[in-house]
Structure formats: structure tokens, C-alpha cells
Amino acid sequence: MTIHLPSPDGSLRAYEPRTEPLAVTPGTPFTSRTVFSAAHVVADPFADTNPDAPAAVDWDATLAFRRHLWSHGLGVAEAMDTAQRGMGLDWAGAAELIRRSAAEARAVGGRIACGVGTDQITGGTLAEIRAAYEEQLALVEESGAQAVLMASRALAAAATGPEDYLDVYGHLLRQAAEPVVLHWLGPMFDPALEGYWGSSDLDAATDTFLDVIAAHPDKVDGIKVSLLDAQREVDLRRRLPQGVRCYTGDDFNYPELIAGDEQGFSHALLGIFDPLGPLAAEAVRILDTGDAAGFRGLLDPTVELSRHLFQTPTRFYKTGVVFLAWLAGHQSHFTMVGGFQSARSLPHFARAYELADGLGLFPDPKLAEDRMKTLLALYGVSQ
């Protein structure tokens, strides 16, 4: 039983799929780490739409996937960049997603945090940017979810220096009803965020980021760092005020950052924990017992897949995430809002399939194989 997969050089290679998935079962929430999976949205494949039109979402499949994550003890980070905020999902769609997912979380007892941004505007003055943030913060708080203050493209364009970030974030933190998570998303995920916190010098930007937190430590539950620089994250988390958590968003180095060292560790809010959900949950439960080596032994082999999905251009990692969800049977089709299923190549998909199958991520390996063959046939690859 072999499948022939295309390589980047145009040749075909034989791959023998595994026949049994990794044995993992749903379980209770974790005790040693707080872990969120940034979840993708499932498009409605029958909607008569186009990339310029508002997103058409399959709400039943989207919410079912969140129940899958909750069943394994993971929290859901909703309406983040994994859900294609600013890449197919506009604010109206994100607002509906937040309302529906927060209601579902209440119904099943799942933990949820939701992204707060400014994507209902494309630019504007600092006052207009504050107002946009306020509108989204109010909706998230009314839904009963924890707020994640996301980086703003509009603020990156309008700010003239660090003082503008201190002013906008200080204003928002003063009025936040509950402690929030501050999200620093690097330009590898969104080029429009270059120079965030008032400088392209990451040391200077880090100082401003820490100044925001130091002024309002009681309003900051934690920070999510997505810079793909493990040492910078470690250095940053060691400078955080007591009680402020670091949630790693580093999809290249997450095992070592979550495991931590003698001076501390990172919690997690990760896009890669969308396809890795059950396996990641199993690894964290092992870590809960104090077995850091067992945790690393299970999670370290997943890094090659994560680095493949998040390779440059990193912002298109969502395409691989949705592709694996289709192969795993979490949705009936490989369609994305905004048409972003076209954002990666066939050799990229082939390698993602090979790596994910090798890890045992597919609950039904035969289904995944059949769907991979369907995609190959669509591209003209015969078996």
C-alpha cells in the first residue's frame, strides 16, 4: 500500500502510509500549564462567493471543531490570526464567530479567549483606533470570553513612536473589566506589523512592551509572543512582573519553551495546536506529572511538521492547518474563506501529509490517504 507524492524537484516518491493512528483519548484540563489552541474557521463550500466578498462560514463544522479541542482539555483562542483575521475573515464575521463560540464554550464548560483588534477600520487617527479597539473589547467582554489585545495594522501605520503605543494600550487596559492577554505578533506573520511598539529594533520594542505591562500589571494576565525567537522569548518572560504569564506563540520552538528551565516556563497559545490538539494535550498531561523528558519525547518530533507548515511566507500557515483538518476528517472539504486553499503548493501539501501521517495525527489513516489521493488526482498526479 503506497502513495506516490510529488517532490519540489518534480519527481514522485513512494510513501507507505501508516495503518494505525496515535492512541490518545480526551481528558481533563491541565494542571501545570494553561494551553490554548488558536482554532481555524471552516468555510461554507457551497456559498456563491469570491475572495472579495464577506466570508461564508460553515458554523456547524466550525463549532464542532472547537468542541473537539475542548474535549481534549485545550482552551480555544478564538478569532485570532489562525481564524484568518485580516486574511478572509472581516470584523463582522469575526464578531459572529466570537458570539457563537463564546456561547458554545459556556454550554460545554470550555475555556475561551478571543481576539480584540481594529480590523473594522483600515486606517485612522489614534482616537479612531482607540474607538475601534473599544468596540471589539466590549463585544468580547459581553460574550463572557477573556480578551486578547491583538496587534493593530492601523496602529502600526498611525503611531509616530513608542508614546502612541503607551497611550493607546494604557487607555484600553484602564477600562478592561478583567485581565487581558497582550499579543505581540511579529512581521513574519503579518508584514504590516513591522516596527510594532514604535521601533524595528526589537530590544527597543521590548522595552516599550514591558513599559505597557509595568504600568498596568493588574490588568495583564499574560503576553503572547509570536516572534519565532526562543531566546528572546526566554529573556522577555524573565523580565515580566510577578503574576504575568508568558504564553508562547513560537511555532518553531514550543516544546523547549513550554517545558521551561530552572527560572520558569511558558504557557501556550499556538496555531500549531490546531492540528496537534490531541497529541499536544497528551504531552501536557505527561508534563503535569513532572515528566519533562516524556513531554519532550512526545512533542519534539512534531516540530518538523510545524516548521514545515510555518515556513515562509509564514502568514500562509493557515492553509496547511486547514488542509490537515480536512485529511483528519474534521471537515468534509478543503476550502478556505478568501480562497486561501491556493496559498501553498502541491509539494508542500504532500510533505505536510507525510509528516502528519508519520506522527499518527489522522484518526482514520485510510480516509486521509484517500483524500490525499483525491487532491493528487485533481492536480493531475495519477497513482
PDB file of C-alpha atoms in Angstrom, residues 223-328:
ATOM      1  CA  ILE A 223       1.565  38.092  26.984  1.00  0.00           C
ATOM      2  CA  LYS A 224       1.545  36.055  23.786  1.00  0.00           C
ATOM      3  CA  VAL A 225       4.840  36.320  21.945  1.00  0.00           C
ATOM      4  CA  SER A 226       4.990  35.298  18.271  1.00  0.00           C
ATOM      5  CA  LEU A 227       8.485  36.285  17.155  1.00  0.00           C
ATOM      6  CA  LEU A 228       9.912  32.805  16.394  1.00  0.00           C
ATOM      7  CA  ASP A 229      12.952  33.617  18.554  1.00  0.00           C
ATOM      8  CA  ALA A 230      13.218  31.287  21.538  1.00  0.00           C
ATOM      9  CA  GLN A 231      15.972  33.130  23.377  1.00  0.00           C
ATOM     10  CA  ARG A 232      14.214  36.475  23.035  1.00  0.00           C
ATOM     11  CA  GLU A 233      11.064  34.950  24.500  1.00  0.00           C
ATOM     12  CA  VAL A 234      13.004  33.465  27.426  1.00  0.00           C
ATOM     13  CA  ASP A 235      14.697  36.805  28.103  1.00  0.00           C
ATOM     14  CA  LEU A 236      11.348  38.588  27.922  1.00  0.00           C
ATOM     15  CA  ARG A 237       9.482  36.242  30.231  1.00  0.00           C
ATOM     16  CA  ARG A 238      12.240  36.611  32.846  1.00  0.00           C
ATOM     17  CA  ARG A 239      11.560  40.367  32.882  1.00  0.00           C
ATOM     18  CA  LEU A 240       7.803  40.100  33.376  1.00  0.00           C
ATOM     19  CA  PRO A 241       6.253  41.368  36.612  1.00  0.00           C
ATOM     20  CA  GLN A 242       5.279  38.737  39.159  1.00  0.00           C
ATOM     21  CA  GLY A 243       1.994  37.090  38.197  1.00  0.00           C
ATOM     22  CA  VAL A 244       2.100  37.999  34.495  1.00  0.00           C
ATOM     23  CA  ARG A 245       2.324  34.872  32.342  1.00  0.00           C
ATOM     24  CA  CYS A 246       4.101  34.264  29.075  1.00  0.00           C
ATOM     25  CA  TYR A 247       2.059  32.348  26.500  1.00  0.00           C
ATOM     26  CA  THR A 248       4.376  31.134  23.791  1.00  0.00           C
ATOM     27  CA  GLY A 249       3.271  31.735  20.233  1.00  0.00           C
ATOM     28  CA  ASP A 250       6.539  30.339  18.863  1.00  0.00           C
ATOM     29  CA  ASP A 251       5.553  27.588  16.445  1.00  0.00           C
ATOM     30  CA  PHE A 252       9.231  26.719  15.879  1.00  0.00           C
ATOM     31  CA  ASN A 253      10.416  26.217  19.464  1.00  0.00           C
ATOM     32  CA  TYR A 254       7.332  25.450  21.572  1.00  0.00           C
ATOM     33  CA  PRO A 255       8.465  22.179  23.258  1.00  0.00           C
ATOM     34  CA  GLU A 256      11.500  23.726  24.938  1.00  0.00           C
ATOM     35  CA  LEU A 257       9.638  26.928  25.824  1.00  0.00           C
ATOM     36  CA  ILE A 258       6.710  25.109  27.427  1.00  0.00           C
ATOM     37  CA  ALA A 259       8.997  22.675  29.250  1.00  0.00           C
ATOM     38  CA  GLY A 260      10.947  25.646  30.584  1.00  0.00           C
ATOM     39  CA  ASP A 261      14.069  25.813  32.701  1.00  0.00           C
ATOM     40  CA  GLU A 262      15.055  26.376  36.310  1.00  0.00           C
ATOM     41  CA  GLN A 263      13.924  30.023  36.055  1.00  0.00           C
ATOM     42  CA  GLY A 264      10.482  29.481  34.583  1.00  0.00           C
ATOM     43  CA  PHE A 265       8.416  28.323  31.614  1.00  0.00           C
ATOM     44  CA  SER A 266       5.921  29.477  29.022  1.00  0.00           C
ATOM     45  CA  HIS A 267       2.268  28.600  28.831  1.00  0.00           C
ATOM     46  CA  ALA A 268       0.937  28.251  25.274  1.00  0.00           C
ATOM     47  CA  LEU A 269      -1.321  29.922  22.736  1.00  0.00           C
ATOM     48  CA  LEU A 270      -0.401  28.277  19.464  1.00  0.00           C
ATOM     49  CA  GLY A 271      -1.720  27.855  15.953  1.00  0.00           C
ATOM     50  CA  ILE A 272       0.110  24.549  15.587  1.00  0.00           C
ATOM     51  CA  PHE A 273      -2.013  23.154  18.417  1.00  0.00           C
ATOM     52  CA  ASP A 274      -4.940  23.222  15.973  1.00  0.00           C
ATOM     53  CA  PRO A 275      -3.696  20.149  14.026  1.00  0.00           C
ATOM     54  CA  LEU A 276      -1.716  18.809  17.006  1.00  0.00           C
ATOM     55  CA  GLY A 277      -4.571  19.172  19.503  1.00  0.00           C
ATOM     56  CA  PRO A 278      -4.953  15.609  20.877  1.00  0.00           C
ATOM     57  CA  LEU A 279      -1.225  14.841  20.749  1.00  0.00           C
ATOM     58  CA  ALA A 280      -0.321  18.166  22.372  1.00  0.00           C
ATOM     59  CA  ALA A 281      -2.880  17.538  25.119  1.00  0.00           C
ATOM     60  CA  GLU A 282      -1.408  14.110  25.792  1.00  0.00           C
ATOM     61  CA  ALA A 283       2.074  15.635  26.032  1.00  0.00           C
ATOM     62  CA  VAL A 284       0.975  18.332  28.502  1.00  0.00           C
ATOM     63  CA  ARG A 285      -0.692  15.721  30.717  1.00  0.00           C
ATOM     64  CA  ILE A 286       2.632  13.901  30.825  1.00  0.00           C
ATOM     65  CA  LEU A 287       4.262  17.187  31.818  1.00  0.00           C
ATOM     66  CA  ASP A 288       1.642  17.589  34.555  1.00  0.00           C
ATOM     67  CA  THR A 289       3.160  14.507  36.216  1.00  0.00           C
ATOM     68  CA  GLY A 290       6.574  16.164  36.274  1.00  0.00           C
ATOM     69  CA  ASP A 291       7.915  14.063  33.409  1.00  0.00           C
ATOM     70  CA  ALA A 292       9.559  16.751  31.268  1.00  0.00           C
ATOM     71  CA  ALA A 293      11.534  14.155  29.309  1.00  0.00           C
ATOM     72  CA  GLY A 294       8.350  12.268  28.422  1.00  0.00           C
ATOM     73  CA  PHE A 295       6.729  15.539  27.366  1.00  0.00           C
ATOM     74  CA  ARG A 296       9.649  16.379  25.089  1.00  0.00           C
ATOM     75  CA  GLY A 297       9.772  12.835  23.784  1.00  0.00           C
ATOM     76  CA  LEU A 298       6.198  13.109  22.536  1.00  0.00           C
ATOM     77  CA  LEU A 299       6.211  16.736  21.372  1.00  0.00           C
ATOM     78  CA  ASP A 300       9.715  17.211  19.936  1.00  0.00           C
ATOM     79  CA  PRO A 301       9.003  15.018  16.878  1.00  0.00           C
ATOM     80  CA  THR A 302       6.145  17.380  15.905  1.00  0.00           C
ATOM     81  CA  VAL A 303       8.440  20.353  15.374  1.00  0.00           C
ATOM     82  CA  GLU A 304       9.443  19.296  11.854  1.00  0.00           C
ATOM     83  CA  LEU A 305       5.781  19.392  10.801  1.00  0.00           C
ATOM     84  CA  SER A 306       5.251  22.750  12.491  1.00  0.00           C
ATOM     85  CA  ARG A 307       8.288  24.307  10.859  1.00  0.00           C
ATOM     86  CA  HIS A 308       7.077  22.989   7.520  1.00  0.00           C
ATOM     87  CA  LEU A 309       3.609  24.488   7.927  1.00  0.00           C
ATOM     88  CA  PHE A 310       5.009  27.811   9.172  1.00  0.00           C
ATOM     89  CA  GLN A 311       7.771  28.164   6.586  1.00  0.00           C
ATOM     90  CA  THR A 312       7.992  31.470   4.765  1.00  0.00           C
ATOM     91  CA  PRO A 313       5.733  33.151   3.796  1.00  0.00           C
ATOM     92  CA  THR A 314       4.689  32.308   7.377  1.00  0.00           C
ATOM     93  CA  ARG A 315       1.304  34.049   7.139  1.00  0.00           C
ATOM     94  CA  PHE A 316       0.108  31.241   4.835  1.00  0.00           C
ATOM     95  CA  TYR A 317       0.473  28.597   7.553  1.00  0.00           C
ATOM     96  CA  LYS A 318      -3.320  28.612   7.861  1.00  0.00           C
ATOM     97  CA  THR A 319      -3.568  26.794   4.529  1.00  0.00           C
ATOM     98  CA  GLY A 320      -1.663  23.800   5.877  1.00  0.00           C
ATOM     99  CA  VAL A 321      -3.689  23.838   9.100  1.00  0.00           C
ATOM    100  CA  VAL A 322      -6.987  23.623   7.201  1.00  0.00           C
ATOM    101  CA  PHE A 323      -5.569  21.026   4.810  1.00  0.00           C
ATOM    102  CA  LEU A 324      -4.704  18.739   7.743  1.00  0.00           C
ATOM    103  CA  ALA A 325      -8.136  19.296   9.286  1.00  0.00           C
ATOM    104  CA  TRP A 326      -9.674  18.046   6.041  1.00  0.00           C
ATOM    105  CA  LEU A 327      -7.415  14.992   5.909  1.00  0.00           C
ATOM    106  CA  ALA A 328      -8.206  14.260   9.562  1.00  0.00           C
TER     107      ALA A 328
END
